[in-house]
């Protein structure tokens, strides 16, 4: 029985897939917070290079991947698609469980798929330095690697509490040559303002974004880079799903259920959108399940409205599922899923009913991750554990129903730098956080009326 | 230009390669410390299952890999062979540099190739529990994973200073279900003896081995497991070199130089021995370079004599390169290379002049690892960094000589759980240790006269 479905290097997709022209509903445009008019590309020019802004609004179905980016993808792509035979046997299920294994990248997750592309386009347009923020550190380390490949400087504003608790992630970024500062820092006005009010502030992703954007806008040769949410980021991740489609064909099956965890939405979109093309064209009836944490459930509990992407209200308004841009989620271990909003593309697909969402508490996710580690070997990122939980539950439901079900999920990354969370779980010290209904209600009052 | 040479799952070798029948010189047998007579299989029966003892002395050229072991190899094998184009360009060298990338296993190194096989054979013979020791933690975590797959209990005696300094490695073992105790412990007489003399003892690999062996011998359903040095361990690693031979053929080249780091010798033997078969048969003139740390240089500075495998003098005497079994190496970050002896097979090949050895200080190794991370992406284990240093120096020598040179090295694992060492290096705080000539001279006085 075959376990791994491996493509040749020549099978790496040579184009990214852009779902915008295939959506049956016009995507609501980003709008200006004051005028409520659609914003043009020029509004984003101070922070992003023009090539990425054009991809953000492109209506071309396929966009060529530059040879220089492919050259780097080849370091770890194509990634394997694996059939989880051993997990299936442990679950005694008739379901077939497949996972796309993105942890083979040197940074250990799917994030380099866009980090490398973003570094490339910035380099092409003469940018010398990038800034970004990072919470858990997955994105910061992927971009550090991307910048190393193209000789770009990188300054990462790392949420101070992570900076202190996750020294390995910081060292990883420094090994690839990035400069990492704890946020709030004294390097920006935004940081200094926070420190003036609270010198011991532990920081927050929203503050770190404000610092990174301010830093980029204030320097001629510097731009800002974002690791999820936006259309061009999802676009770059579609190499994942395009490879998976070829590999499912090798396996002779088509997924009935397609699963992924969602924070900003990019890893799941990467896997799901190429399959969604089939569903939108009436060629499949697959179910699509986006899995989020119970403590930050933007799709299952949030509203589909225009909101800011950041706490400091620096971005245009995006139509998306949101818990309110001032909402600060509880400190769950899946740092990559702690975002108040959701990618507009994923939000719209959920809103239109072609995609569903489900939320889990973190202890249930970790229990699934332990079972996965002991059957399939891989120790998973806390974020990915949410997808594994859902895949296992689908397989158990198939057993109950006595039906074969082909399940595909995106295994977005390993958890080797997240072992402190495993220790807490194994020691029975991991808490679940109830859905913070009151805090969300309060945050939603700050969402602008459009 | 192709970067990765990928085999299909059906190309995973179905047999291990045993070099013993191809050696032109009879391998010196293990002998009893008192009688100096060759020891028979029965001497090892209290600690190893009979199948492994038979492999240890087998003269069959090929030994079938059990289907149950192949079934687990398929989780990450075949591993990629990669051409380091980006490193070559950075070095401006006409050399072609290839590396076999074993860090794709869930434990992050080559160690599971033997851990899974050892767990399987123990399970087959009704063993319920294994014991082992671990220093840096690579071996302990690989065996923890192997035991999880076969439902075996595992107790790991982890050198206390590592237990305290490397909590992530410990948690990784616990995630796969192993029990980890700091050594010296109160669970064994050997441990209690050490603690009686020094309650604050930081431990040493020799003590941990003594504890693990005592524990296994004292329990009916328990055996002991070793991660390097012995013939059967090297045997299991030959999947690495057999795959690499197929992949070099795909690349249309044959290596002029074959490189690997050596502690006990198993990762390098795994890559090298299938190619050595060609050299011994007169079909190639490749150079073979085993790379060791300057602070523990058993081949380059030790003697080729009979010595104990462990400090507590519990093992038979093995003919090997040794610095003396009572020698305790300085605390370099490449914990996997801190062993006083060397695999008898590797020792004999060096002694007979068909293999050479070279030693490096750790700061030179880390400098190479940083260059590798910034060009090829992968952050390497401190052990592997020694092989990278040697590969880079060979490539630079090829540039000096103005000649094409095909270089192949074993990339035995990633360094994501060793980032503290990178931090020390980047901060300029990493020390080199001079070769401890005086301590080695003293230790060599304890080597038995045979």
Coordinates of C-alpha atoms in Angstrom, one line a residue, chain A residues 1-9 68 71-79 82-83 85-86 89 99 101 104 106-108 145 148-150 165-172 174-177 369-370 373-379 414 416-420 422-423 426, chain B residues 1-9 68 71-79 82-83 85-86 89 99 101 104 106-108 145 148-150 165-172 174-177 369-370 373-379 414 416-420 422-423 426:
Chain A
X1 CA 0.0 0.0 0.0
X2 CA 1.4 3.3 -1.0
X3 CA 2.0 5.9 1.7
X4 CA 3.6 8.8 -0.1
X5 CA 2.6 10.4 -3.4
X6 CA 5.7 12.1 -4.7
X7 CA 5.9 14.4 -7.7
X8 CA 9.0 15.1 -9.8
X9 CA 10.6 18.5 -9.6
X68 CA 14.0 32.8 -9.5
X71 CA 14.6 28.0 -8.2
X72 CA 14.1 28.4 -4.4
X73 CA 10.8 26.4 -4.3
X74 CA 12.9 23.5 -5.6
X75 CA 14.8 23.4 -2.3
X76 CA 11.8 21.7 -0.7
X77 CA 9.0 21.5 -3.3
X78 CA 7.2 19.5 -4.5
X79 CA 6.1 18.5 -0.9
X82 CA 0.8 11.2 2.4
X83 CA -1.8 8.7 3.2
X85 CA -2.6 4.5 6.9
X86 CA -1.4 4.1 10.5
X89 CA -5.9 1.7 11.4
X99 CA -2.4 15.0 4.3
X101 CA 3.0 17.8 4.3
X104 CA 9.4 19.8 4.8
X106 CA 13.5 24.6 6.0
X107 CA 11.4 27.0 8.1
X108 CA 9.1 24.1 8.9
X145 CA 14.9 32.8 5.1
X148 CA 18.5 35.7 3.1
X149 CA 18.1 34.2 -0.3
X150 CA 17.7 37.6 -2.0
X165 CA 9.1 32.9 25.8
X166 CA 10.3 31.7 22.4
X167 CA 14.0 32.3 22.2
X168 CA 14.5 29.5 19.6
X169 CA 12.2 31.2 17.1
X170 CA 14.2 34.5 17.5
X171 CA 17.5 32.7 17.1
X172 CA 16.2 31.0 14.0
X174 CA 18.9 35.7 13.5
X175 CA 20.6 32.6 12.0
X176 CA 19.1 33.6 8.6
X177 CA 20.4 37.1 9.2
X369 CA -1.8 15.9 17.8
X370 CA -0.6 13.3 20.3
X373 CA 2.5 11.8 16.6
X374 CA 2.3 8.3 17.9
X375 CA 0.8 6.9 14.7
X376 CA 2.3 9.0 11.9
X377 CA 5.4 10.2 13.6
X378 CA 5.1 13.9 12.9
X379 CA 4.9 16.3 15.9
X414 CA 5.8 20.8 12.5
X416 CA 9.4 21.2 17.0
X417 CA 9.7 24.8 18.2
X418 CA 6.4 24.6 20.1
X419 CA 7.2 21.7 22.5
X420 CA 6.6 23.8 25.6
X422 CA 3.1 19.8 24.4
X423 CA 4.7 19.8 27.8
X426 CA 1.1 16.3 28.8
Chain B
X1 CA 18.9 22.8 -13.5
X2 CA 17.6 20.1 -11.3
X3 CA 18.0 20.6 -7.5
X4 CA 16.4 17.5 -6.0
X5 CA 16.7 13.9 -7.1
X6 CA 13.6 12.1 -5.8
X7 CA 13.0 8.4 -5.9
X8 CA 9.6 6.7 -5.9
X9 CA 8.5 4.8 -2.8
X68 CA 6.7 -3.9 8.9
X71 CA 6.0 0.2 6.1
X72 CA 7.4 2.8 8.6
X73 CA 10.3 3.8 6.4
X74 CA 7.7 4.9 3.9
X75 CA 6.6 7.7 6.3
X76 CA 9.7 9.7 5.3
X77 CA 11.8 7.5 2.9
X78 CA 13.1 7.7 0.2
X79 CA 14.8 10.9 1.4
X82 CA 19.9 17.6 -3.3
X83 CA 22.4 19.5 -5.4
X85 CA 23.5 24.9 -6.5
X86 CA 23.1 28.0 -4.3
X89 CA 27.4 29.8 -6.5
X99 CA 23.8 16.2 0.0
X101 CA 19.0 15.0 3.3
X104 CA 13.1 14.8 6.7
X106 CA 9.9 13.1 12.0
X107 CA 12.7 12.9 14.5
X108 CA 14.8 15.1 12.3
X145 CA 9.3 7.3 18.0
X148 CA 5.6 4.3 19.8
X149 CA 5.0 2.6 16.4
X150 CA 5.3 -0.9 18.0
X165 CA 19.6 22.3 29.3
X166 CA 17.6 20.7 26.5
X167 CA 14.0 20.4 27.8
X168 CA 12.6 20.4 24.2
X169 CA 14.4 17.1 23.4
X170 CA 13.0 15.6 26.6
X171 CA 9.5 16.8 25.8
X172 CA 9.8 15.4 22.3
X174 CA 7.6 12.3 26.1
X175 CA 5.3 13.3 23.3
X176 CA 6.1 9.9 21.7
X177 CA 5.3 8.2 25.0
X369 CA 26.5 25.9 9.0
X370 CA 25.5 29.6 8.8
X373 CA 21.5 28.1 6.2
X374 CA 21.8 31.4 4.2
X375 CA 22.2 29.7 0.9
X376 CA 20.4 26.3 1.1
X377 CA 17.9 27.2 3.8
X378 CA 18.4 24.3 6.1
X379 CA 19.6 25.0 9.7
X414 CA 18.4 19.6 11.2
X416 CA 16.0 23.2 15.1
X417 CA 16.4 21.8 18.7
X418 CA 20.0 23.0 18.9
X419 CA 19.4 26.7 18.4
X420 CA 21.0 27.7 21.7
X422 CA 23.6 29.0 17.1
X423 CA 22.9 31.8 19.5
X426 CA 26.2 34.4 16.6

